[in-house]
Amino acid sequence: MPDFAVSDVCRLDGGGRTAAFASFNKGVPCLIHFGPALARTDDLATLAIATIPNVGAGQIDPFLPLTLCPLAITGWQGHPGMILQTADGRDYLANPQLVETESDGADGIRFTLLDRGKPDGVKLVISARLDPGTGILQLRQTVTIPDGWSCSWLAAPAVPVSTGMSRIIDHSGRWCGEFQRQEVPFRTGAHSRESREGRTGHAHFPGVTLATPATGEHTGACLAVTLAWSGGHRMLAEELPDGRRQVQFGVLDDALARAEVASPTMLLSWSGDGFNGVSRAFHGHLRAVQAPVNARRKREPRPVHYNCWEAVYFRHDLNELKSIASLAAELGAERFVLDDGWFRGRDDDTSSLGDWEIDKTKFPDGLAPLIDHVHGEGMRFGLWFEPEMVNRDSDLFRAHPDYMLGPDDQPSGRNQHVLDIARPEVRAHLFGQIDAILSSHEIDYVKWDHNRPLTGGDPDQARGFMMLLSDLVLAHPGVDFESCSSGGGRIDFGVLELANRVWLSDSNDALERLRMQHEASRWIAPEVQGSHVGPRHCHTSGRVLSMPFRAWVAAQRHMGFEMDPRELTADESQTLRRVTTWWKQNRDFLFSGALHRLESDDAEVFAEMTVDGAADRFILFAGQAGASEQIYRRPLVAAGLDPDAVYEIRLVNPEDVSPLANRRMVNTLANGGTMQLSGAFLMSHGLRLPNAVPASMTVLEGQRIEPEDQ
């Protein structure tokens, strides 16, 4: 028999998943299983024992599994889950003992631990919740320490990685090139990712997926883990010499002495049906979080945007803006967004950040005349802010130079500096200015920007941001907030509890967007990703792309326009109106169905399909980025359909089929006809689409038909 006791075994069940926990010798509990639902007859104590390997020579005895907070005092040789320092700066090896296991609501468990023999010492509380709808496991822990002590690292609980999951997949990126997928194998040692920008970061989306060698989009097991936090963070995926693997996420450099340190929430999703399985769970999580907010607003939460930035930049002229707004409305826009340049003295990016008052030179009668015109065109009105930043050339900086975060001799970024919003008086000043604008105008959308990394600043800066945004959301429940940070610099599940849209990238290049949107969908629901039809000549890449391609790429996500509508030809305007009309008719379907990324077996093809809950209907997008290696387009194997159903399929955009690539129209879809094919055929053999040229999109719809209609 083993020389340790198993106690406090418990389980959470929901969403087709089971999370099982156990404590050994009253130590920190372990996550002994998270994955497919276990039978109710499973004995958890026996299961816990089954996770323990035999002890070999040269190892510390007894051999304990990875706990939710692995600690050196137990003999753990990997990265610890908590690092404490006493008041005199010495490291302290806590030895927590489990004193209470209790229910935390209908779907949760809470474990309380106290330092052994020290009732006034360290207290550790670990919370777990399994969402009954999505099967996502939420974990967090809080440590209470004596006065004067500090905690330099606290993992949002450490979790084990199954032996078969040898692949580590995460995302890097840059400005105008976010969500670049990268992959490394587990090997002895640690794969570590850190964001030191004081925000999430373009290159550091806080998520990682662990997968088996055979896992694909539709098949195989994987575990996806993300941290709901908008500041500096560290991810650690580690393999010990004994073969055990762990993943940790935590706040970076949170070393200030405080009585209580709490980790952000960590979200885990397991799938036995490939990467699409975990993606759909995270999409469901975001939809559940945002549904109550959208319902309270009692309006269409995803209107077609028009943003004036790439049309006028800082050149704000009331008559010109009115003219542009009218043209945008004719094209189908439902919301007009006034971007940077509307506030006092803001003629370029060298001045005025922090002075959130309407520029009377540009708008002598305030914003009301423009807002009234926008409303008269049947659109809503949105406004750009960058609240966390300040220019030295501003009244705010001249009055309060102490509000700036960091030393006076620090470098600037985009001619601006960061405000120390960890300070309550700074947040109060910003809240007062923004609240005054929102309270005195009919504004229902705020684009919240953040255009430079921090120079210094601890995690309290990120906490200050969340407090300020939360206060504004509560004060203005009818306003939608978008998280923009030079594009995709602040996208995470923390900010998305408050903001119901993200600006995925400052790049409006449809080729870049095609790839980025596809990869971002691994985590972020399609309706949350803003995607705009940019100018004919892309301002960030210099490429010239066709209107059909630009419009259909934007139609995959929350659609908008961001170009000067006066540049459009008659044909371009007609195409944009056609695609926008289709999008409005189908957005509810696209943003409620299940998204499946398809395996095209072609690096130049990015294909996705959305299927409704009953598998009665689907919409398929196939984006051709570059020229394929083979002559003909490979068949696309569908997913999520009923194999016994027959679907009538039609091409939504036959006018975009290339005559050059389809010299002889054998495929009836290319001729504007329909096909009737079974779900079984579509999910095995696949659907052969018309051949495509680079930078083009093919869009199809499929509808289940009844036997009498076949």
XYZ file of C-alpha atoms in Angstrom, residues 128-429:
302
model
C -12.593 25.835 -9.367
C -15.738 26.101 -11.478
C -16.856 23.915 -14.384
C -19.251 25.661 -16.749
C -22.264 23.407 -17.341
C -22.797 24.776 -20.834
C -19.337 24.953 -22.369
C -17.399 22.470 -20.224
C -14.742 25.140 -19.586
C -12.906 24.769 -16.279
C -12.130 28.053 -14.509
C -9.362 28.084 -11.892
C -7.910 30.820 -9.710
C -6.067 31.073 -6.427
C -5.525 33.700 -3.759
C -2.771 33.826 -1.147
C -2.912 35.850 2.069
C 0.484 36.584 3.633
C 1.747 38.341 6.796
C 2.323 42.094 6.845
C 5.463 43.154 5.015
C 5.802 39.922 3.055
C 5.623 39.784 -0.728
C 4.654 37.284 -3.388
C 6.846 37.437 -6.507
C 5.003 34.656 -8.349
C 1.556 33.144 -8.041
C 0.401 30.828 -10.781
C -3.207 30.741 -11.748
C -3.206 27.143 -10.653
C -0.705 24.837 -12.345
C -2.275 22.057 -14.391
C -0.873 18.753 -15.650
C -0.544 17.963 -19.348
C -1.364 14.472 -20.577
C 1.608 12.421 -21.734
C 0.326 12.108 -25.298
C 0.073 15.877 -25.774
C 3.585 16.565 -26.996
C 2.859 19.697 -29.091
C 2.901 23.260 -27.723
C 1.002 25.680 -29.979
C 0.731 29.405 -29.306
C 0.685 32.723 -31.156
C 3.281 35.397 -31.726
C 2.771 38.538 -33.797
C 3.515 42.208 -34.321
C 1.739 45.425 -35.199
C -0.283 44.770 -38.394
C 0.636 41.094 -38.146
C -1.098 39.655 -35.104
C -1.951 36.014 -34.333
C 0.984 34.309 -36.050
C 0.792 30.633 -35.177
C 3.916 28.886 -33.915
C 4.574 25.405 -32.605
C 7.332 23.660 -30.632
C 7.514 20.184 -29.090
C 7.720 19.498 -25.389
C 11.254 18.626 -24.338
C 13.042 18.568 -20.998
C 13.007 22.112 -19.697
C 10.613 25.030 -20.023
C 9.022 26.797 -22.963
C 8.309 30.259 -21.568
C 6.454 33.240 -23.053
C 6.445 36.643 -21.360
C 4.751 39.954 -22.106
C 6.540 42.916 -20.542
C 4.524 45.607 -22.334
C 2.145 46.282 -19.461
C -0.674 45.114 -21.731
C -1.503 41.800 -23.353
C 0.743 42.567 -26.355
C 0.630 41.998 -30.119
C 3.091 39.122 -29.771
C 1.781 37.534 -26.605
C -1.834 36.433 -26.701
C -2.096 34.695 -23.291
C -3.126 31.286 -24.542
C -1.520 27.937 -25.324
C -2.842 24.702 -26.810
C -1.325 21.316 -26.011
C -2.050 18.588 -28.538
C -1.190 15.069 -29.617
C 0.839 14.495 -32.791
C -2.322 13.364 -34.617
C -4.621 16.197 -33.498
C -6.160 18.207 -36.328
C -9.044 20.604 -36.719
C -11.704 17.885 -36.344
C -9.999 14.910 -34.684
C -7.698 14.149 -31.786
C -7.295 15.351 -28.219
C -6.094 18.759 -27.113
C -6.107 21.031 -24.082
C -6.310 24.825 -24.495
C -5.432 27.160 -21.622
C -5.761 30.947 -21.455
C -5.371 33.638 -18.793
C -8.156 36.223 -18.435
C -5.790 39.134 -17.826
C -4.949 42.347 -19.712
C -1.457 43.041 -18.391
C 2.046 41.606 -18.284
C 2.023 37.854 -17.915
C 4.124 34.706 -18.126
C 3.231 31.340 -19.610
C 5.329 28.308 -18.755
C 5.001 24.894 -20.397
C 7.509 22.625 -18.682
C 8.641 19.019 -18.920
C 10.585 17.573 -15.981
C 13.338 14.958 -16.410
C 10.943 12.382 -14.946
C 8.537 13.019 -17.849
C 5.815 14.986 -16.081
C 4.518 18.098 -17.806
C 2.830 21.183 -16.448
C 1.417 24.493 -17.674
C 1.347 27.655 -15.602
C 0.081 31.173 -16.290
C 0.496 34.115 -13.966
C 0.871 37.855 -13.616
C 4.399 39.030 -14.359
C 6.422 40.956 -11.734
C 3.605 41.252 -9.225
C 6.082 41.645 -6.353
C 4.581 44.498 -4.342
C 4.086 43.764 -0.644
C 0.364 43.363 -0.031
C -1.708 41.323 2.360
C -3.540 39.439 -0.387
C -2.440 38.447 -3.877
C -5.008 36.993 -6.279
C -4.319 35.359 -9.607
C -6.535 36.155 -12.590
C -8.873 33.415 -13.711
C -7.403 30.720 -15.929
C -9.724 29.023 -18.434
C -9.190 25.446 -19.627
C -10.971 23.660 -22.437
C -10.464 19.998 -23.382
C -11.563 18.468 -26.657
C -11.471 14.979 -28.079
C -12.703 16.346 -31.420
C -9.714 18.418 -32.469
C -8.921 22.110 -32.259
C -12.397 23.135 -33.363
C -13.809 21.583 -30.194
C -11.913 23.885 -27.845
C -12.576 26.874 -30.099
C -16.319 26.355 -29.969
C -16.161 26.135 -26.168
C -14.372 29.493 -25.955
C -16.804 31.035 -28.454
C -19.672 29.775 -26.305
C -18.032 31.253 -23.217
C -17.758 34.712 -24.804
C -21.334 34.567 -26.069
C -22.588 33.646 -22.604
C -20.598 36.459 -20.985
C -21.784 39.084 -23.449
C -25.394 37.951 -23.943
C -26.821 39.725 -20.853
C -25.144 42.997 -21.842
C -26.416 42.805 -25.425
C -29.909 41.913 -24.213
C -30.052 44.949 -21.909
C -29.281 47.243 -24.831
C -32.299 45.904 -26.744
C -30.791 46.607 -30.154
C -28.744 44.915 -32.848
C -25.358 44.529 -31.128
C -23.358 44.139 -34.334
C -24.187 47.080 -36.632
C -22.172 47.662 -39.799
C -19.420 50.078 -38.810
C -18.046 53.023 -40.679
C -14.795 54.405 -39.243
C -13.449 57.629 -40.749
C -9.772 57.189 -39.774
C -8.295 56.084 -43.099
C -10.477 58.587 -44.947
C -9.530 61.818 -43.160
C -7.046 60.989 -40.362
C -6.750 64.154 -38.208
C -8.423 66.395 -40.816
C -11.834 66.912 -39.261
C -14.112 69.211 -41.228
C -17.794 69.112 -40.318
C -19.161 69.408 -43.850
C -16.729 66.837 -45.203
C -17.586 64.404 -42.402
C -21.303 64.867 -43.051
C -20.777 64.109 -46.734
C -18.765 60.992 -45.924
C -21.395 59.864 -43.421
C -24.125 60.142 -46.026
C -22.146 58.081 -48.518
C -21.385 55.464 -45.845
C -25.078 55.170 -45.032
C -25.886 54.658 -48.725
C -23.420 51.779 -48.764
C -25.164 50.152 -45.813
C -23.322 51.459 -42.744
C -25.325 51.487 -39.506
C -22.842 53.206 -37.200
C -20.501 56.141 -37.883
C -17.345 56.295 -35.760
C -15.391 59.532 -35.369
C -11.774 58.547 -34.791
C -8.737 60.437 -33.471
C -8.662 64.212 -34.027
C -11.944 65.506 -32.561
C -10.612 66.948 -29.271
C -9.033 70.279 -28.433
C -5.815 71.033 -30.351
C -5.486 67.566 -31.880
C -4.161 68.210 -35.402
C -1.507 65.466 -35.387
C -0.119 62.919 -32.957
C 2.246 65.315 -31.159
C -0.245 67.016 -28.839
C -3.448 67.090 -26.814
C -3.829 63.516 -25.537
C -5.380 63.933 -22.105
C -7.467 66.971 -23.035
C -10.770 65.230 -23.687
C -12.801 68.282 -24.631
C -14.380 68.924 -28.045
C -12.262 71.062 -30.368
C -14.296 74.237 -30.904
C -12.171 75.198 -33.906
C -13.237 72.081 -35.803
C -16.656 71.778 -34.197
C -17.764 75.290 -33.140
C -21.193 74.019 -32.116
C -19.827 70.824 -30.586
C -20.449 67.328 -31.874
C -24.238 67.672 -31.877
C -24.531 68.807 -35.538
C -22.524 65.810 -36.738
C -24.344 63.392 -34.448
C -27.711 64.752 -35.565
C -26.697 64.312 -39.209
C -25.505 60.744 -38.564
C -28.774 59.915 -36.800
C -30.680 61.505 -39.667
C -28.982 59.051 -42.003
C -30.258 56.171 -39.882
C -26.919 55.447 -38.228
C -25.684 55.406 -34.650
C -22.634 57.353 -33.488
C -19.350 56.220 -31.956
C -16.271 58.041 -30.702
C -12.543 57.294 -30.304
C -10.677 57.746 -27.002
C -7.181 56.907 -25.802
C -7.708 57.535 -22.085
C -4.515 55.969 -20.688
C -2.161 58.257 -22.644
C -0.893 61.839 -22.485
C 1.188 64.150 -24.681
C 3.686 66.474 -23.037
C 2.092 69.178 -25.166
C -1.266 69.073 -23.379
C -3.014 71.036 -20.678
C -3.252 67.889 -18.564
C 0.512 67.327 -18.580
C 1.244 70.987 -17.892
C -1.108 70.928 -14.909
C -0.185 67.458 -13.642
C 3.234 66.255 -14.844
C 3.168 63.884 -11.880
C 0.311 61.970 -13.526
C 2.776 60.490 -16.030
C 3.886 56.944 -15.346
C 7.644 56.464 -15.053
C 10.663 58.788 -15.005
C 10.763 62.110 -16.801
C 13.655 61.092 -19.053
C 11.925 57.998 -20.482
C 11.521 57.581 -24.260
C 8.205 58.397 -25.854
C 6.162 56.219 -28.175
C 4.096 57.790 -30.943
C 4.988 61.112 -29.238
C 3.068 60.082 -26.138
C 3.472 58.804 -22.603
C 1.391 56.701 -20.240
C -0.750 57.995 -17.392
C -0.389 56.318 -14.005
C -3.947 55.041 -13.800
C -3.106 52.848 -10.832
C -3.659 56.109 -8.914
C -7.303 56.769 -7.961
C -7.045 60.519 -8.629
C -5.883 59.905 -12.199
C -8.735 57.488 -12.839
C -11.189 59.946 -11.308
C -9.967 62.713 -13.631
